[in-house]
Coordinates of C-alpha atoms in Angstrom, one line a residue:
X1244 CA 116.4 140.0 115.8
X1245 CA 117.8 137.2 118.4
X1246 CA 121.5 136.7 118.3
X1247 CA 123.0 133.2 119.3
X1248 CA 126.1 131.7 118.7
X1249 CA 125.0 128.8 117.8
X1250 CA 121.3 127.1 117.2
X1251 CA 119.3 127.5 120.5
X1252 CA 117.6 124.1 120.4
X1253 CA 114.4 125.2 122.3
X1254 CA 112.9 127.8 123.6
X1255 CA 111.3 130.2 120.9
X1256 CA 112.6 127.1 118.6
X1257 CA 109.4 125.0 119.3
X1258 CA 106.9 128.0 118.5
X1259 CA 109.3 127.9 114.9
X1260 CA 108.1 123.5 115.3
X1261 CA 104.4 124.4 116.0
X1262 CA 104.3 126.9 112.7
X1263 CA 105.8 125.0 110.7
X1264 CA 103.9 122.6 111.8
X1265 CA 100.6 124.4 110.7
X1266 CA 102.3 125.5 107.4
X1267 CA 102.7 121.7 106.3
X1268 CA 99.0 121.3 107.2
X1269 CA 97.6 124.4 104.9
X1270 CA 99.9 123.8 102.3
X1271 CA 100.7 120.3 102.0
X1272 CA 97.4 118.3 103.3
X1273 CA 95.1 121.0 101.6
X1274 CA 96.6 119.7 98.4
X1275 CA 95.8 116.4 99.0
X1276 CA 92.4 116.9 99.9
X1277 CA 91.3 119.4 97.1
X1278 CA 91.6 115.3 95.2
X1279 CA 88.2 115.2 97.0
X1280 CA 86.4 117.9 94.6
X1281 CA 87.4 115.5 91.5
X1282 CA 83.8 114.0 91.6
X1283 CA 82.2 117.1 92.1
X1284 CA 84.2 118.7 89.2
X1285 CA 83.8 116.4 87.0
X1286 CA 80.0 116.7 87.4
X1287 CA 79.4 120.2 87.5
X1288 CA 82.4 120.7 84.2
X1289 CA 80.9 117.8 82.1
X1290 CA 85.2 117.0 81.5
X1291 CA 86.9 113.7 81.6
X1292 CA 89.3 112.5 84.6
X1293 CA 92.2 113.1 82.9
X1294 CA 91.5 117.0 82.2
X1295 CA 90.5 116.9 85.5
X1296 CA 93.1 116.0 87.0
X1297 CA 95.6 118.2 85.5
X1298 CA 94.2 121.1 88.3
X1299 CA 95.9 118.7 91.4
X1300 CA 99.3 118.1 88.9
X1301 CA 99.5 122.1 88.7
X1302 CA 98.8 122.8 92.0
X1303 CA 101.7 120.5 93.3
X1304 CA 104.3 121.3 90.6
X1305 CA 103.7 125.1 91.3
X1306 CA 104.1 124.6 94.8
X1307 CA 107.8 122.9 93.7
X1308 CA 108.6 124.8 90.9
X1309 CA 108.4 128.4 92.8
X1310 CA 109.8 127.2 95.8
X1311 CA 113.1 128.9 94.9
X1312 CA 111.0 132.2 94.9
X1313 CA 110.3 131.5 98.8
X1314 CA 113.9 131.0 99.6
X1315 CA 115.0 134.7 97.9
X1316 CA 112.2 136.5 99.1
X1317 CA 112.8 134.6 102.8
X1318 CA 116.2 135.2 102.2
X1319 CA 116.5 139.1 101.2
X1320 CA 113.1 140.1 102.9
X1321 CA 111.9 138.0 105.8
X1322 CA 110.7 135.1 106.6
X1323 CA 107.9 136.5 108.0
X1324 CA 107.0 138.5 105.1
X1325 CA 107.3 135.9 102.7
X1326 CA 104.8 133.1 104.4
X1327 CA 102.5 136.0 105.4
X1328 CA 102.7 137.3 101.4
X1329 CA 102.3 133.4 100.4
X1330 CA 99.2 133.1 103.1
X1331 CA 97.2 135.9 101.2
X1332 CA 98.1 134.6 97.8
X1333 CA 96.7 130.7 98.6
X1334 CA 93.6 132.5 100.3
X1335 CA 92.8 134.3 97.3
X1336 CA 93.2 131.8 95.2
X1337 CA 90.8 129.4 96.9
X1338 CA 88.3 132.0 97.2
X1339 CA 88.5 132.8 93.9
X1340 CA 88.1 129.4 92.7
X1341 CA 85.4 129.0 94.7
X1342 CA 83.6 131.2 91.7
X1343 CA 85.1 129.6 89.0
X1344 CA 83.0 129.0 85.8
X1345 CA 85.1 126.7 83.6
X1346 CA 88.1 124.0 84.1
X1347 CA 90.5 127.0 82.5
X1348 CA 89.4 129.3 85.4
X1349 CA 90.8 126.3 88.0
X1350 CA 93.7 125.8 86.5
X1351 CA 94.8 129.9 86.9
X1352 CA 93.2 130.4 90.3
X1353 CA 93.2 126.9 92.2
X1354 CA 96.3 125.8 90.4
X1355 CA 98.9 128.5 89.5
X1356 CA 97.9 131.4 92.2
X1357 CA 97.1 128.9 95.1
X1358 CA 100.6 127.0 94.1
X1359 CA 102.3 129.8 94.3
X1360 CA 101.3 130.7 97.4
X1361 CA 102.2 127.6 99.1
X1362 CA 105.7 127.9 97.5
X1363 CA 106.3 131.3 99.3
X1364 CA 105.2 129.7 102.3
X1365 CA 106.6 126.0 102.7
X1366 CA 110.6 126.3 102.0
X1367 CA 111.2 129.1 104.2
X1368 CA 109.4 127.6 107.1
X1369 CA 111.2 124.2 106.9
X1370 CA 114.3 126.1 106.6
X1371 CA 113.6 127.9 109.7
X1372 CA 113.1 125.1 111.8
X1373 CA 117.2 123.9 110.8
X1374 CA 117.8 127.2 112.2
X1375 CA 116.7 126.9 115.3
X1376 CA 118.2 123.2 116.2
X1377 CA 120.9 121.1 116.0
X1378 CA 121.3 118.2 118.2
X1379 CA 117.6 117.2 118.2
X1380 CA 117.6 118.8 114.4
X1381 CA 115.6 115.4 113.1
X1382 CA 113.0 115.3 115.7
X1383 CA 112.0 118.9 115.3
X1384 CA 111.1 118.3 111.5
X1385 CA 109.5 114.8 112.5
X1386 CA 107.2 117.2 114.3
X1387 CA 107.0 119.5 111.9
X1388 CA 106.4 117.3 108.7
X1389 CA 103.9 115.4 110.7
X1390 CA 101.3 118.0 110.2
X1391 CA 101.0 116.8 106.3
X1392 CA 99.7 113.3 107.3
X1393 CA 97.4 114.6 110.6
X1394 CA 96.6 117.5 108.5
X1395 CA 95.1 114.8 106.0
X1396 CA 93.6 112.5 108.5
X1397 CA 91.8 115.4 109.8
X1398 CA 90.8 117.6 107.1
X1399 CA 89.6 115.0 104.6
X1400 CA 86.2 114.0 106.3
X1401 CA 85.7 117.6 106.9
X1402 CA 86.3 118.7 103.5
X1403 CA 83.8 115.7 102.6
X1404 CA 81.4 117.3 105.1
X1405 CA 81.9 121.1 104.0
X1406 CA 80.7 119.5 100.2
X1407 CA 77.7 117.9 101.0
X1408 CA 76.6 121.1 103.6
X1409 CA 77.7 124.1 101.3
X1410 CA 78.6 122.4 98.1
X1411 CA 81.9 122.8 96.2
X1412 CA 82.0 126.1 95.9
X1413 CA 81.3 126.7 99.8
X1414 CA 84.0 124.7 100.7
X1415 CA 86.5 126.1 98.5
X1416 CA 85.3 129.7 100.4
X1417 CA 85.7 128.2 103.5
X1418 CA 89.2 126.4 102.8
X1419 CA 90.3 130.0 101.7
X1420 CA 89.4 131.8 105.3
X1421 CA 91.4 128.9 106.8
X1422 CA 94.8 128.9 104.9
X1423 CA 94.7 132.7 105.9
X1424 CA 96.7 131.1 109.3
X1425 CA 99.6 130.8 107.3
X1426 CA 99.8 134.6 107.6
X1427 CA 99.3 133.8 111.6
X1428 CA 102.5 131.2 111.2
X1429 CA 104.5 133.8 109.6
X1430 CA 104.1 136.1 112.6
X1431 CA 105.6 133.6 114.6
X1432 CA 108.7 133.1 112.3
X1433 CA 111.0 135.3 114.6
X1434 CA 114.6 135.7 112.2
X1435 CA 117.5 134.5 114.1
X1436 CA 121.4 135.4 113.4
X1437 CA 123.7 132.9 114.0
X1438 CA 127.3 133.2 114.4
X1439 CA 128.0 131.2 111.3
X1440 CA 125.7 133.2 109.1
X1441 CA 126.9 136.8 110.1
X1442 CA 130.6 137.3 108.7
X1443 CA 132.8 140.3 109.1
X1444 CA 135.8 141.4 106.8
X1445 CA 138.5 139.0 107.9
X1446 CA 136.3 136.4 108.2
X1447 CA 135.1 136.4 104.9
X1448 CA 138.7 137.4 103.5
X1449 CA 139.8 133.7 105.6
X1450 CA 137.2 132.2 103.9
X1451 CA 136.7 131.0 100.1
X1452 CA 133.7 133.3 99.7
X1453 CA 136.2 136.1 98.0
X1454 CA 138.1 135.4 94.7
X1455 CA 141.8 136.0 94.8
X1456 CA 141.9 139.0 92.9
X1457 CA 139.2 141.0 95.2
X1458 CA 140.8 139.7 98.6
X1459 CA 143.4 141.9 97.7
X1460 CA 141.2 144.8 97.0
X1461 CA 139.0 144.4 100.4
X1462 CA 143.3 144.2 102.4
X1463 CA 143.7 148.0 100.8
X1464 CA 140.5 149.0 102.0
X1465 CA 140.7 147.6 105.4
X1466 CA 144.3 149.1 105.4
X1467 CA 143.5 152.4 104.2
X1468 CA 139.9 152.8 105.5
X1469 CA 138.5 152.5 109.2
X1470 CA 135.6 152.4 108.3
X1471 CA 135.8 148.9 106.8
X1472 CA 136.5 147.4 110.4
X1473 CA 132.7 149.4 111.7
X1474 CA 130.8 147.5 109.6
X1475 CA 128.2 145.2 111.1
X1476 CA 127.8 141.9 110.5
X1477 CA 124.6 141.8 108.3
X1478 CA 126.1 144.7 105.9
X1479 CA 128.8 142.6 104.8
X1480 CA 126.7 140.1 102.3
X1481 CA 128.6 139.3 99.5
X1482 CA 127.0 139.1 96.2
X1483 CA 123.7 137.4 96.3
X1484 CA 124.6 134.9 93.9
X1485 CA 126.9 133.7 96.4
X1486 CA 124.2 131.7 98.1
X1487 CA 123.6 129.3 95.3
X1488 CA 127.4 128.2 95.1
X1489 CA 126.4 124.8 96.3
X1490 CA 124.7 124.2 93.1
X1491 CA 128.2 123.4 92.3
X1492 CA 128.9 121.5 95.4
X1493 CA 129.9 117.2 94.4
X1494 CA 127.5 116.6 97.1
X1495 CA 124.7 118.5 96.7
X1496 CA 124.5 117.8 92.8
X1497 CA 124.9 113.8 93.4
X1498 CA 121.3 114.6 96.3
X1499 CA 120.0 116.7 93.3
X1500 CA 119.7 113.4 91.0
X1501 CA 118.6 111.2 93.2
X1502 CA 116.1 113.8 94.3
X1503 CA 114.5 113.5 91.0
X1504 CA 114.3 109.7 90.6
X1505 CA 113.0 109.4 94.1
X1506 CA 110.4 112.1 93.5
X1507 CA 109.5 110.0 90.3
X1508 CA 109.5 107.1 91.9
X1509 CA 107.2 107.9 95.3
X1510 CA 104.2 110.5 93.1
X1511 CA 102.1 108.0 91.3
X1512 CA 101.4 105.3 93.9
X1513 CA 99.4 108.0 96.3
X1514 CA 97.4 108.4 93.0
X1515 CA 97.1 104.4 91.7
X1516 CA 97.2 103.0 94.9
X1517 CA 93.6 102.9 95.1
X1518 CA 92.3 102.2 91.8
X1519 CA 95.0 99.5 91.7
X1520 CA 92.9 98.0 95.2
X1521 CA 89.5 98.3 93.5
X1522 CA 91.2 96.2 89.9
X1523 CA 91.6 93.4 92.6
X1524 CA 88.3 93.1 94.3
X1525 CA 88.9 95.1 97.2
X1526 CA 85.7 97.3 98.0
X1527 CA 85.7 100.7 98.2
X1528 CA 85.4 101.2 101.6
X1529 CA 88.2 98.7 102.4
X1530 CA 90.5 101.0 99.1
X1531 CA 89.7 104.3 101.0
X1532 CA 91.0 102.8 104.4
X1533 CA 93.9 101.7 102.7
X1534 CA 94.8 105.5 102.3
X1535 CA 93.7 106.2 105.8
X1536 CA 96.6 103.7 107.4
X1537 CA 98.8 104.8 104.8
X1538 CA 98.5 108.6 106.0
X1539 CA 98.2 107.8 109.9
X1540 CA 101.2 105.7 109.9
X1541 CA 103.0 108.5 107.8
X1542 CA 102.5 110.7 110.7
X1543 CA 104.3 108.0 112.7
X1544 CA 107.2 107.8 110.7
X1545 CA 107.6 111.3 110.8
X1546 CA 107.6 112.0 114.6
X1547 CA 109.7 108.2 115.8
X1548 CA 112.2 108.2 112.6
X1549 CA 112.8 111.8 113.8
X1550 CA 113.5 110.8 117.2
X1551 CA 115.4 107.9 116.5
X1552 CA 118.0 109.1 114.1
X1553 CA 118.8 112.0 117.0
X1554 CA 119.7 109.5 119.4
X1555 CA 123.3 109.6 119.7
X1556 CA 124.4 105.9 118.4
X1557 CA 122.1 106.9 114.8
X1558 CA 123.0 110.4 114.7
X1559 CA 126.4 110.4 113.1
X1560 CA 124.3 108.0 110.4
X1561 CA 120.8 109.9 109.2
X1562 CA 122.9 110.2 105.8
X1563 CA 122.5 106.3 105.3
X1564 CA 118.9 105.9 107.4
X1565 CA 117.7 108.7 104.7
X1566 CA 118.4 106.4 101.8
X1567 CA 117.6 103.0 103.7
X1568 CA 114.3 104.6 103.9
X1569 CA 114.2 105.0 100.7
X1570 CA 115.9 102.2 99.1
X1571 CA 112.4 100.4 101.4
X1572 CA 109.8 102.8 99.8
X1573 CA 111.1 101.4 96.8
X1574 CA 111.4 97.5 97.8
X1575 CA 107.7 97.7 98.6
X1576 CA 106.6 98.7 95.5
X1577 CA 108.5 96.3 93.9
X1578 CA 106.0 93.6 96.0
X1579 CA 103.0 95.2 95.4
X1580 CA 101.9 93.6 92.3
X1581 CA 101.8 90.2 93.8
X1582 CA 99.6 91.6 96.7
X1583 CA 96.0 91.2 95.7
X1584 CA 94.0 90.7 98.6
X1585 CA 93.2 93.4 101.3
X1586 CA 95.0 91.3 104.0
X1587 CA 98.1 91.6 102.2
X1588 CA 97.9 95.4 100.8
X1589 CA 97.7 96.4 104.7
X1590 CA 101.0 95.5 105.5
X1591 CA 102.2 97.2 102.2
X1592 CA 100.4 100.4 103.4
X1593 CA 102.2 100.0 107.0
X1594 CA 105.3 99.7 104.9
X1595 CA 105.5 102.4 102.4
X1596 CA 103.7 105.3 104.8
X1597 CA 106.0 104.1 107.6
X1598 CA 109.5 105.1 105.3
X1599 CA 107.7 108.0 103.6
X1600 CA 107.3 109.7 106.7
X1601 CA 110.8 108.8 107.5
X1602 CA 112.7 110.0 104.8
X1603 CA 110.3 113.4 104.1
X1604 CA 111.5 114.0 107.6
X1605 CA 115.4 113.7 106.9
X1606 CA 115.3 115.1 103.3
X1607 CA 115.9 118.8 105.1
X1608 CA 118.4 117.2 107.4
X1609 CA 120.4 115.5 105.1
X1610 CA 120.4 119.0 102.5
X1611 CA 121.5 120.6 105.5
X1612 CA 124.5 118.1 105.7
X1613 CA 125.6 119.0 102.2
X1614 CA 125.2 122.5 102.0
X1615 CA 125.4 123.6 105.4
X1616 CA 123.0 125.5 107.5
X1617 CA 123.4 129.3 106.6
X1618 CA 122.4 128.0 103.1
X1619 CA 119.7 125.7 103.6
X1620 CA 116.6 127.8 102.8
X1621 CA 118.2 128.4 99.4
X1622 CA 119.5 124.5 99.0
X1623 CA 115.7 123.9 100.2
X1624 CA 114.3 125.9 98.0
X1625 CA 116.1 123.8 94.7
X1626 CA 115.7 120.8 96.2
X1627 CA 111.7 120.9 96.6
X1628 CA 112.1 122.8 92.6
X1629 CA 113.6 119.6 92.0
X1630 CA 110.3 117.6 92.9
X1631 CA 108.2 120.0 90.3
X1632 CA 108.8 117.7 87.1
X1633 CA 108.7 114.2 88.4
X1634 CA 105.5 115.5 89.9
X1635 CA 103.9 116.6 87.0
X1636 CA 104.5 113.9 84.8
X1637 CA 104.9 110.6 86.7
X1638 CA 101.7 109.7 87.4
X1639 CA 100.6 110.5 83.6
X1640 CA 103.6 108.2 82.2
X1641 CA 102.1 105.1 85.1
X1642 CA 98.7 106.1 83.5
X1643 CA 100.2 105.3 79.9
X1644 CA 101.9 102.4 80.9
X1645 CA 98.9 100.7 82.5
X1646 CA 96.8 101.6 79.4
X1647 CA 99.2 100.0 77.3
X1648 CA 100.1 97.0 79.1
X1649 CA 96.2 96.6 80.6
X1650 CA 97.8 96.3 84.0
X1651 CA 99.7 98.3 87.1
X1652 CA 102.6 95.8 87.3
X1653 CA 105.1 97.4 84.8
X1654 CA 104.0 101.3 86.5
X1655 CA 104.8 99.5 90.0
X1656 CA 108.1 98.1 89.1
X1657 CA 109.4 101.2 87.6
X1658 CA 108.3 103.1 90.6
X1659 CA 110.3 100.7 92.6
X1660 CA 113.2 100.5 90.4
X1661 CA 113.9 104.4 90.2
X1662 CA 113.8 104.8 94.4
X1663 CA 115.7 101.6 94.7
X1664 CA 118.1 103.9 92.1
X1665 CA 118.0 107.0 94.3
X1666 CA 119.0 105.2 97.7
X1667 CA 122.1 102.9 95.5
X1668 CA 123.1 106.5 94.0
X1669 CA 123.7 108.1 97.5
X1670 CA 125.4 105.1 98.9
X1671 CA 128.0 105.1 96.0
X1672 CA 128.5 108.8 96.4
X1673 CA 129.2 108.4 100.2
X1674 CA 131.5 104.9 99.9
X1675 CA 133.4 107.0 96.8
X1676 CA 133.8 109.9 99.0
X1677 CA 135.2 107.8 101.7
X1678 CA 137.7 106.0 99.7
X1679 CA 138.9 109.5 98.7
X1680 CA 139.1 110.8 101.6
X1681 CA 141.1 107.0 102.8
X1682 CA 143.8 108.1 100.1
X1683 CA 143.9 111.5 100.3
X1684 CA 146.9 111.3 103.0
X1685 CA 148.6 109.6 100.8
X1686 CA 148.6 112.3 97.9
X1687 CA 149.2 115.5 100.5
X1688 CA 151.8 114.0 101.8
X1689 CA 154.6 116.2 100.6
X1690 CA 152.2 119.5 101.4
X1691 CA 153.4 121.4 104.1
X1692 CA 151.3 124.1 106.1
X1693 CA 153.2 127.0 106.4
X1694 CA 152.8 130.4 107.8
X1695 CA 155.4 133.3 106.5
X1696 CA 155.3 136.9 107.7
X1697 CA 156.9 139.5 105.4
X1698 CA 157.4 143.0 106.2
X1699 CA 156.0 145.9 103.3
X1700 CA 157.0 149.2 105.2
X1701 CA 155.1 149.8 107.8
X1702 CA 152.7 147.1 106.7
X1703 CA 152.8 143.3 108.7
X1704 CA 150.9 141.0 106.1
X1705 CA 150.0 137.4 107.6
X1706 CA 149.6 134.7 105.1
X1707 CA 148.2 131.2 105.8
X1708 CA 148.8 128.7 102.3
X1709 CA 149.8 125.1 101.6
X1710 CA 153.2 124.8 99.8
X1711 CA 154.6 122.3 98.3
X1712 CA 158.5 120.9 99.2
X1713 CA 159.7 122.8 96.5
X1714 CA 157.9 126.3 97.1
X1715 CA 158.9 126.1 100.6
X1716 CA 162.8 125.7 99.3
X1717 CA 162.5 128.8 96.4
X1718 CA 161.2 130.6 99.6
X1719 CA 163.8 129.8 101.6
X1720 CA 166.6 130.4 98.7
X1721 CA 165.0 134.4 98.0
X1722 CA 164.5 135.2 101.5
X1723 CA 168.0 134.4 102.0
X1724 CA 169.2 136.8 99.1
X1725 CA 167.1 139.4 100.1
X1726 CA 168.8 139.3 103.4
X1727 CA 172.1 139.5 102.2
X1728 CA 171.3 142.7 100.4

């Protein structure tokens, strides 16, 4: 296991890039392309497009919904062993699909099995990367993430190619032998320890991670037991539960919420986006290419939003680029019922793939602001649990509202509406918290940090606490009786 004092910011860091890199590919653009097989399920099943459809919905709200498993195991195993676990999982799944006889059998093997084993394999290697940098922390996931859209640029014509060679079923076999490279990305998931995530004694006994009442107990035991001061740093881990106190961070829980609205807000136009095209006389060739730009371009975002929020005059501000990207996703679909001609949907598909890319890129940046590193495969793994639900039921809810109002207008706006919602709920969060902190002065005033050494015996006891004026003077008043006796 390396040791560093602080995040390395290269070296064994980019081989950490370059797997994550291939993670995002197995995981994230095999789920978009098993939308390919629709046609070919639906033909071979005899079901409707809505049943259908369900088997992408579970796939993608298993992969969210167990992504908390990835983070423990990660977390309390490895890293390694986790993704390379995950790896076999999706394999087996896809092979075993690749058999399947009815929808029922798709749903267990292709959606449950197959999700989970993307879950066990996508948190942890995203939180490894935050790891491993720091200053150029953004650009390392723009890289990373990138392998979703390239992943899909790529592997879609292929996948179309593997169908009409070997048919669905020899695809499926083949997509299973090549997700088993997740197992070949865990190996290259070497753990690091950082200074801030290894914690001794005292330095957990300074910190808030110990109640009152057992600080007192770990001082007799460091006091009357050596052995206390022997311990190495990764035997000291204190309570496991420990690692999800920033459920209860302000922060995190106001990035929880607008989490969920964003999620809502961004699922259904990657599924109505072309149908929406072909309702307004755009061919099909010319509806496909719309998803084309819209995935190239999300690449882009990715790998320059990365690189531009590390440059020094942005970095201090990836908190409000994060949600400017966002509050645009959502401006854009807020236009996109008035675009009905193919020249104008291509600039909308510049637009929203552009600021996708940019904000899937920061989402694991800006968690790590809130939460802090040593926490962020946990804080990962709630925040992509947090993307299960909107998942699964946003793009049924647009499909309701378009058969009830006979158009896409009403799913668009609320689309909009709710990211528009998620960027305006983060910027009130941050303008609150800076208004508190622009007062807080003012209310500490009369605090006083003080330092008082008493003497118990043989026993020197160093406390650190803020008083206030009129602690400090009963302080003063009984140390001077006490030293009159």
């Amino acid at each position: 296991r390396a040791r560093h004092a602080g995040p390395p910011d290269g070296g064994w860091g980019w081989m950490i890039v370059a797997g994550c890199f291939l993670v995002t590919i197995c995981t994230r653009a095999v789920t978009r392309c098993i939308s390919i097989f629709f046609v070919e399920f639906q033909a071979y099943f005899g079901q409707d497009y809505a049943r259908t459809a369900w088997i992408h919905s579970i796939v993608d709200c298993a992969t969210m919904l167990c992504a908390p498993l990835g983070s423990l195991i990660s977390n309390h195993v490895s890293c390694q062993v986790g993704i390379m676990l995950g790896g076999l999982l999706a394999s087996t799944g896809l092979i075993l699909s690749s058999f399947a006889t009815s929808l029922e059998h798709l749903y267990l093997s292709l959606g449950v099995l197959t999700g989970l084993g993307f879950a066990l394999c996508y948190s942890p290697a995203i939180a490894m990367v935050g790891k491993y940098f720091n200053k150029r922390k953004a650009l390392a996931y723009g890289i990373a993430m990138s392998g979703s859209g390239i992943g899909t640029f790529i592997l879609a014509p292929v996948v179309q190619l593997l169908i009409e060679q070997f048919s669905w079923r020899g695809a499926l076999l083949i997509l299973g032998g090549f997700v088993l490279n997740l197992c070949v990305c865990g190996a290259l998931m070497r753990p690091i320890s950082l200074k801030e995530d290894c914690k001794t004694a005292p330095e957990l006994l300074e910190q808030n991670y110990v109640p009152e009442t057992e600080k007192q107990d770990l001082k007799q035991m460091s006091i009357s037991s050596p052995l206390i001061k022997l311990w190495p740093h990764e035997c000291l881990c204190y309570c496991s539960w420990k690692e999800y106190d920033f459920l209860l961070m302000p922060g995190f829980m106001v990035l929880a919420v607008s989490i969920l609205f964003m999620a809502y807000g961004c699922s259904p136009l990657f599924v109505y986006l072309v149908p929406y095209a072909l309702s307004v006389g755009v061919s099909h060739h010319q509806a496909a290419f719309l998803m084309s730009i819209l995935g190239v371009v999300d690449i882009i975002g990715n790998i320059t939003f990365g690189w531009l929020t590390d440059r020094r005059c942005l970095k201090k501000h990836r908190y409000f680029c994060y949600l400017f990207a966002v509050g645009m996703d959502g401006l854009s679909c807020l236009f996109l019922p008035v675009l009905q001609s193919f020249p104008l949907l291509v600039p909308f598909s510049f637009t929203f793939g552009y600021f996708d890319g940019a904000y899937v890129t920061l989402i694991p940046v800006v968690t790590a602001d809130a939460v802090g590193t040593p926490l962020l495969s946990s804080a990962l793994g709630v925040v992509y649990f947090l993307h299960a639900i909107p998942y699964l039921v946003s793009p049924p809810v647009a499909g309701w509202l378009v058969d009830t109002t006979g158009s896409y207008t009403a799913s668009f706006l609320l689309c909009g509406f709710s990211m528009i919602f998620s960027s305006a709920l983060l910027c009130f969060a941050r303008l609150a918290k800076k208004i508190k902190r622009t007062h807080l002065p003012s209310l500490t005033g009369n605090t006083a940090l003080k330092q008082h050494i008493w003497t118990n015996g043989a026993i020197a006891y160093s406390v650190t606490a803020e008083l206030d004026q009129r602690d400090v003077e009963f302080l003063a008043v009984d140390t001077n009786s006490f030293s009159n006796r």
